[in-house]
């Protein structure tokens, strides 16, 4: 006959051990509950995603059906609309590149004439006079520079 031996151990603080076991049990049940909640949420997410996809396909079908029911636009109108849109887009792009408004050349010339307020021939004569004045000023500055050098060479006595 074999005897079963039982082993007994004395625990110094059994209340602390029980408390820790209970806390561990609470934490593990919370983990199990959160896992089941996550599984349920993932199932709901999948259902909602499939519903969303189905609704999007239905919406696309409805839009296509609605477009078919609309009256056809004549080809000329389509071309005019496209040309107008392209022209507007090109003007906007050019304005962005140049940093200002795009105006017709005739309008710009009129504005320039209004600003100048003079005949172009008279302006050319004034430009010629200005260049002559600049030449005279340069010559005068050159002469003044020479005089200053001479004064430095021969100081006053």
PDB file of C-alpha atoms in Angstrom:
ATOM      1  CA  UNK A   1       0.000   0.000   0.000  1.00  0.00           C
ATOM      2  CA  UNK A   2       1.132   3.358  -0.898  1.00  0.00           C
ATOM      3  CA  UNK A   3       0.465   6.203   1.334  1.00  0.00           C
ATOM      4  CA  UNK A   4      -0.269   9.621   0.096  1.00  0.00           C
ATOM      5  CA  UNK A   5       1.755  12.176   1.779  1.00  0.00           C
ATOM      6  CA  UNK A   6       0.393  15.562   2.190  1.00  0.00           C
ATOM      7  CA  UNK A   7       2.599  18.562   2.451  1.00  0.00           C
ATOM      8  CA  UNK A   8       1.600  21.492   4.538  1.00  0.00           C
ATOM      9  CA  UNK A   9       3.148  24.905   4.368  1.00  0.00           C
ATOM     10  CA  UNK A  10       2.579  27.778   6.621  1.00  0.00           C
ATOM     11  CA  UNK A  11       1.960  31.154   4.931  1.00  0.00           C
ATOM     12  CA  UNK A  12       3.003  34.118   6.957  1.00  0.00           C
ATOM     13  CA  UNK A  13       0.434  36.567   5.589  1.00  0.00           C
ATOM     14  CA  UNK A  14      -2.491  34.708   4.025  1.00  0.00           C
ATOM     15  CA  UNK A  15      -4.654  37.829   3.804  1.00  0.00           C
ATOM     16  CA  UNK A  16      -2.155  39.586   1.524  1.00  0.00           C
ATOM     17  CA  UNK A  17      -1.987  36.531  -0.727  1.00  0.00           C
ATOM     18  CA  UNK A  18      -5.769  36.307  -0.938  1.00  0.00           C
ATOM     19  CA  UNK A  19      -5.948  40.018  -1.765  1.00  0.00           C
ATOM     20  CA  UNK A  20      -3.417  39.636  -4.600  1.00  0.00           C
ATOM     21  CA  UNK A  21      -5.246  36.571  -5.981  1.00  0.00           C
ATOM     22  CA  UNK A  22      -8.539  38.486  -5.969  1.00  0.00           C
ATOM     23  CA  UNK A  23      -6.947  41.488  -7.705  1.00  0.00           C
ATOM     24  CA  UNK A  24      -5.446  39.171 -10.323  1.00  0.00           C
ATOM     25  CA  UNK A  25      -8.858  37.568 -10.869  1.00  0.00           C
ATOM     26  CA  UNK A  26     -10.507  40.985 -11.307  1.00  0.00           C
ATOM     27  CA  UNK A  27      -7.856  42.087 -13.798  1.00  0.00           C
ATOM     28  CA  UNK A  28      -8.153  38.861 -15.807  1.00  0.00           C
ATOM     29  CA  UNK A  29     -11.975  39.140 -15.981  1.00  0.00           C
ATOM     30  CA  UNK A  30     -11.612  42.757 -17.154  1.00  0.00           C
ATOM     31  CA  UNK A  31      -9.195  41.601 -19.856  1.00  0.00           C
ATOM     32  CA  UNK A  32     -11.605  38.867 -20.984  1.00  0.00           C
ATOM     33  CA  UNK A  33     -14.491  41.369 -21.068  1.00  0.00           C
ATOM     34  CA  UNK A  34     -12.466  43.907 -23.048  1.00  0.00           C
ATOM     35  CA  UNK A  35     -11.447  41.199 -25.532  1.00  0.00           C
ATOM     36  CA  UNK A  36     -15.078  40.250 -26.092  1.00  0.00           C
ATOM     37  CA  UNK A  37     -15.964  43.951 -26.455  1.00  0.00           C
ATOM     38  CA  UNK A  38     -13.205  44.392 -29.040  1.00  0.00           C
ATOM     39  CA  UNK A  39     -14.433  41.395 -31.013  1.00  0.00           C
ATOM     40  CA  UNK A  40     -17.958  42.774 -30.954  1.00  0.00           C
ATOM     41  CA  UNK A  41     -16.743  46.216 -32.049  1.00  0.00           C
ATOM     42  CA  UNK A  42     -14.734  44.738 -34.921  1.00  0.00           C
ATOM     43  CA  UNK A  43     -17.826  42.848 -36.098  1.00  0.00           C
ATOM     44  CA  UNK A  44     -19.849  46.058 -35.971  1.00  0.00           C
ATOM     45  CA  UNK A  45     -17.117  47.879 -37.873  1.00  0.00           C
ATOM     46  CA  UNK A  46     -17.126  45.245 -40.611  1.00  0.00           C
ATOM     47  CA  UNK A  47     -20.917  45.473 -40.883  1.00  0.00           C
ATOM     48  CA  UNK A  48     -20.795  49.266 -41.102  1.00  0.00           C
ATOM     49  CA  UNK A  49     -18.035  49.164 -43.724  1.00  0.00           C
ATOM     50  CA  UNK A  50     -20.008  46.763 -45.902  1.00  0.00           C
ATOM     51  CA  UNK A  51     -23.106  48.940 -45.501  1.00  0.00           C
ATOM     52  CA  UNK A  52     -21.086  52.008 -46.459  1.00  0.00           C
ATOM     53  CA  UNK A  53     -19.667  50.288 -49.546  1.00  0.00           C
ATOM     54  CA  UNK A  54     -23.124  49.123 -50.575  1.00  0.00           C
ATOM     55  CA  UNK A  55     -24.544  52.612 -50.083  1.00  0.00           C
ATOM     56  CA  UNK A  56     -21.726  54.130 -52.157  1.00  0.00           C
ATOM     57  CA  UNK A  57     -22.336  51.718 -55.025  1.00  0.00           C
ATOM     58  CA  UNK A  58     -26.069  52.466 -54.840  1.00  0.00           C
ATOM     59  CA  UNK A  59     -25.320  56.185 -54.868  1.00  0.00           C
ATOM     60  CA  UNK A  60     -23.064  55.842 -57.914  1.00  0.00           C
ATOM     61  CA  UNK A  61     -25.768  53.879 -59.714  1.00  0.00           C
ATOM     62  CA  UNK A  62     -28.343  56.529 -58.824  1.00  0.00           C
ATOM     63  CA  UNK A  63     -26.096  59.326 -60.099  1.00  0.00           C
ATOM     64  CA  UNK A  64     -25.517  57.523 -63.395  1.00  0.00           C
ATOM     65  CA  UNK A  65     -29.231  56.890 -63.747  1.00  0.00           C
ATOM     66  CA  UNK A  66     -29.971  60.544 -62.985  1.00  0.00           C
ATOM     67  CA  UNK A  67     -27.425  61.677 -65.597  1.00  0.00           C
ATOM     68  CA  UNK A  68     -29.094  59.441 -68.168  1.00  0.00           C
ATOM     69  CA  UNK A  69     -32.462  61.050 -67.401  1.00  0.00           C
ATOM     70  CA  UNK A  70     -31.148  64.591 -67.913  1.00  0.00           C
ATOM     71  CA  UNK A  71     -31.618  66.094 -71.380  1.00  0.00           C
ATOM     72  CA  UNK A  72     -28.587  65.953 -73.649  1.00  0.00           C
ATOM     73  CA  UNK A  73     -26.525  69.102 -74.092  1.00  0.00           C
ATOM     74  CA  UNK A  74     -25.883  70.064 -77.729  1.00  0.00           C
ATOM     75  CA  UNK A  75     -22.297  69.561 -78.872  1.00  0.00           C
ATOM     76  CA  UNK A  76     -21.831  73.262 -79.702  1.00  0.00           C
ATOM     77  CA  UNK A  77     -22.758  74.301 -76.174  1.00  0.00           C
ATOM     78  CA  UNK A  78     -20.306  71.790 -74.754  1.00  0.00           C
ATOM     79  CA  UNK A  79     -17.520  73.147 -76.945  1.00  0.00           C
ATOM     80  CA  UNK A  80     -18.313  76.771 -76.029  1.00  0.00           C
ATOM     81  CA  UNK A  81     -18.381  75.929 -72.355  1.00  0.00           C
ATOM     82  CA  UNK A  82     -15.068  74.088 -72.603  1.00  0.00           C
ATOM     83  CA  UNK A  83     -13.431  76.939 -74.533  1.00  0.00           C
ATOM     84  CA  UNK A  84     -14.684  79.491 -72.027  1.00  0.00           C
ATOM     85  CA  UNK A  85     -13.468  77.402 -69.092  1.00  0.00           C
ATOM     86  CA  UNK A  86     -10.062  76.928 -70.720  1.00  0.00           C
ATOM     87  CA  UNK A  87      -9.753  80.641 -71.450  1.00  0.00           C
ATOM     88  CA  UNK A  88     -10.617  81.544 -67.863  1.00  0.00           C
ATOM     89  CA  UNK A  89      -8.190  78.947 -66.495  1.00  0.00           C
ATOM     90  CA  UNK A  90      -5.387  80.175 -68.746  1.00  0.00           C
ATOM     91  CA  UNK A  91      -5.980  83.783 -67.683  1.00  0.00           C
ATOM     92  CA  UNK A  92      -5.928  82.785 -64.034  1.00  0.00           C
ATOM     93  CA  UNK A  93      -2.690  80.833 -64.480  1.00  0.00           C
ATOM     94  CA  UNK A  94      -1.058  83.713 -66.331  1.00  0.00           C
ATOM     95  CA  UNK A  95      -2.207  86.150 -63.660  1.00  0.00           C
ATOM     96  CA  UNK A  96      -0.724  83.937 -60.955  1.00  0.00           C
ATOM     97  CA  UNK A  97       2.570  83.663 -62.840  1.00  0.00           C
ATOM     98  CA  UNK A  98       2.793  87.381 -63.545  1.00  0.00           C
ATOM     99  CA  UNK A  99       1.396  88.473 -60.225  1.00  0.00           C
ATOM    100  CA  UNK A 100      -1.382  90.725 -61.496  1.00  0.00           C
ATOM    101  CA  UNK A 101      -4.455  91.070 -63.647  1.00  0.00           C
ATOM    102  CA  UNK A 102      -4.476  90.176 -67.315  1.00  0.00           C
ATOM    103  CA  UNK A 103      -5.801  92.972 -69.514  1.00  0.00           C
ATOM    104  CA  UNK A 104      -6.095  93.294 -73.276  1.00  0.00           C
ATOM    105  CA  UNK A 105      -3.230  95.105 -75.014  1.00  0.00           C
ATOM    106  CA  UNK A 106      -5.493  97.882 -76.288  1.00  0.00           C
ATOM    107  CA  UNK A 107      -6.705  98.672 -72.795  1.00  0.00           C
ATOM    108  CA  UNK A 108      -3.148  98.804 -71.468  1.00  0.00           C
ATOM    109  CA  UNK A 109      -2.069 101.160 -74.276  1.00  0.00           C
ATOM    110  CA  UNK A 110      -4.981 103.480 -73.527  1.00  0.00           C
ATOM    111  CA  UNK A 111      -4.055 103.520 -69.846  1.00  0.00           C
ATOM    112  CA  UNK A 112      -0.429 104.301 -70.693  1.00  0.00           C
ATOM    113  CA  UNK A 113      -1.452 107.153 -73.003  1.00  0.00           C
ATOM    114  CA  UNK A 114      -3.752 108.505 -70.307  1.00  0.00           C
ATOM    115  CA  UNK A 115      -0.950 108.329 -67.741  1.00  0.00           C
ATOM    116  CA  UNK A 116       1.580 109.937 -70.047  1.00  0.00           C
ATOM    117  CA  UNK A 117      -0.865 112.508 -71.369  1.00  0.00           C
ATOM    118  CA  UNK A 118       1.587 113.450 -74.112  1.00  0.00           C
ATOM    119  CA  UNK A 119       2.422 112.736 -77.704  1.00  0.00           C
ATOM    120  CA  UNK A 120       5.075 109.994 -78.159  1.00  0.00           C
ATOM    121  CA  UNK A 121       7.205 112.266 -80.437  1.00  0.00           C
ATOM    122  CA  UNK A 122       7.520 114.878 -77.709  1.00  0.00           C
ATOM    123  CA  UNK A 123       8.588 112.174 -75.268  1.00  0.00           C
ATOM    124  CA  UNK A 124      11.404 111.085 -77.606  1.00  0.00           C
ATOM    125  CA  UNK A 125      12.712 114.660 -77.784  1.00  0.00           C
ATOM    126  CA  UNK A 126      12.657 114.910 -73.992  1.00  0.00           C
ATOM    127  CA  UNK A 127      14.568 111.662 -73.700  1.00  0.00           C
ATOM    128  CA  UNK A 128      17.198 113.013 -76.089  1.00  0.00           C
ATOM    129  CA  UNK A 129      17.421 116.224 -74.019  1.00  0.00           C
ATOM    130  CA  UNK A 130      17.810 114.176 -70.851  1.00  0.00           C
ATOM    131  CA  UNK A 131      20.682 112.184 -72.319  1.00  0.00           C
ATOM    132  CA  UNK A 132      22.406 115.461 -73.377  1.00  0.00           C
ATOM    133  CA  UNK A 133      21.990 116.796 -69.839  1.00  0.00           C
ATOM    134  CA  UNK A 134      23.516 113.630 -68.411  1.00  0.00           C
ATOM    135  CA  UNK A 135      26.521 114.014 -70.732  1.00  0.00           C
ATOM    136  CA  UNK A 136      26.976 117.639 -69.649  1.00  0.00           C
ATOM    137  CA  UNK A 137      26.718 116.674 -65.970  1.00  0.00           C
ATOM    138  CA  UNK A 138      29.351 113.967 -66.414  1.00  0.00           C
ATOM    139  CA  UNK A 139      31.704 116.434 -68.136  1.00  0.00           C
ATOM    140  CA  UNK A 140      31.145 118.979 -65.363  1.00  0.00           C
ATOM    141  CA  UNK A 141      31.869 116.379 -62.671  1.00  0.00           C
ATOM    142  CA  UNK A 142      35.040 115.386 -64.548  1.00  0.00           C
ATOM    143  CA  UNK A 143      36.231 119.012 -64.694  1.00  0.00           C
ATOM    144  CA  UNK A 144      35.493 119.498 -60.973  1.00  0.00           C
ATOM    145  CA  UNK A 145      37.533 116.387 -60.201  1.00  0.00           C
ATOM    146  CA  UNK A 146      40.509 117.713 -62.198  1.00  0.00           C
ATOM    147  CA  UNK A 147      40.302 121.068 -60.421  1.00  0.00           C
ATOM    148  CA  UNK A 148      40.324 119.332 -57.046  1.00  0.00           C
ATOM    149  CA  UNK A 149      43.456 117.401 -58.038  1.00  0.00           C
ATOM    150  CA  UNK A 150      45.184 120.620 -59.164  1.00  0.00           C
ATOM    151  CA  UNK A 151      44.308 122.283 -55.850  1.00  0.00           C
ATOM    152  CA  UNK A 152      45.894 119.359 -54.034  1.00  0.00           C
ATOM    153  CA  UNK A 153      49.065 119.682 -56.128  1.00  0.00           C
ATOM    154  CA  UNK A 154      49.352 123.454 -55.643  1.00  0.00           C
ATOM    155  CA  UNK A 155      48.062 124.357 -52.213  1.00  0.00           C
ATOM    156  CA  UNK A 156      47.294 128.014 -51.469  1.00  0.00           C
ATOM    157  CA  UNK A 157      50.198 130.015 -50.090  1.00  0.00           C
TER     158      UNK A 157
END
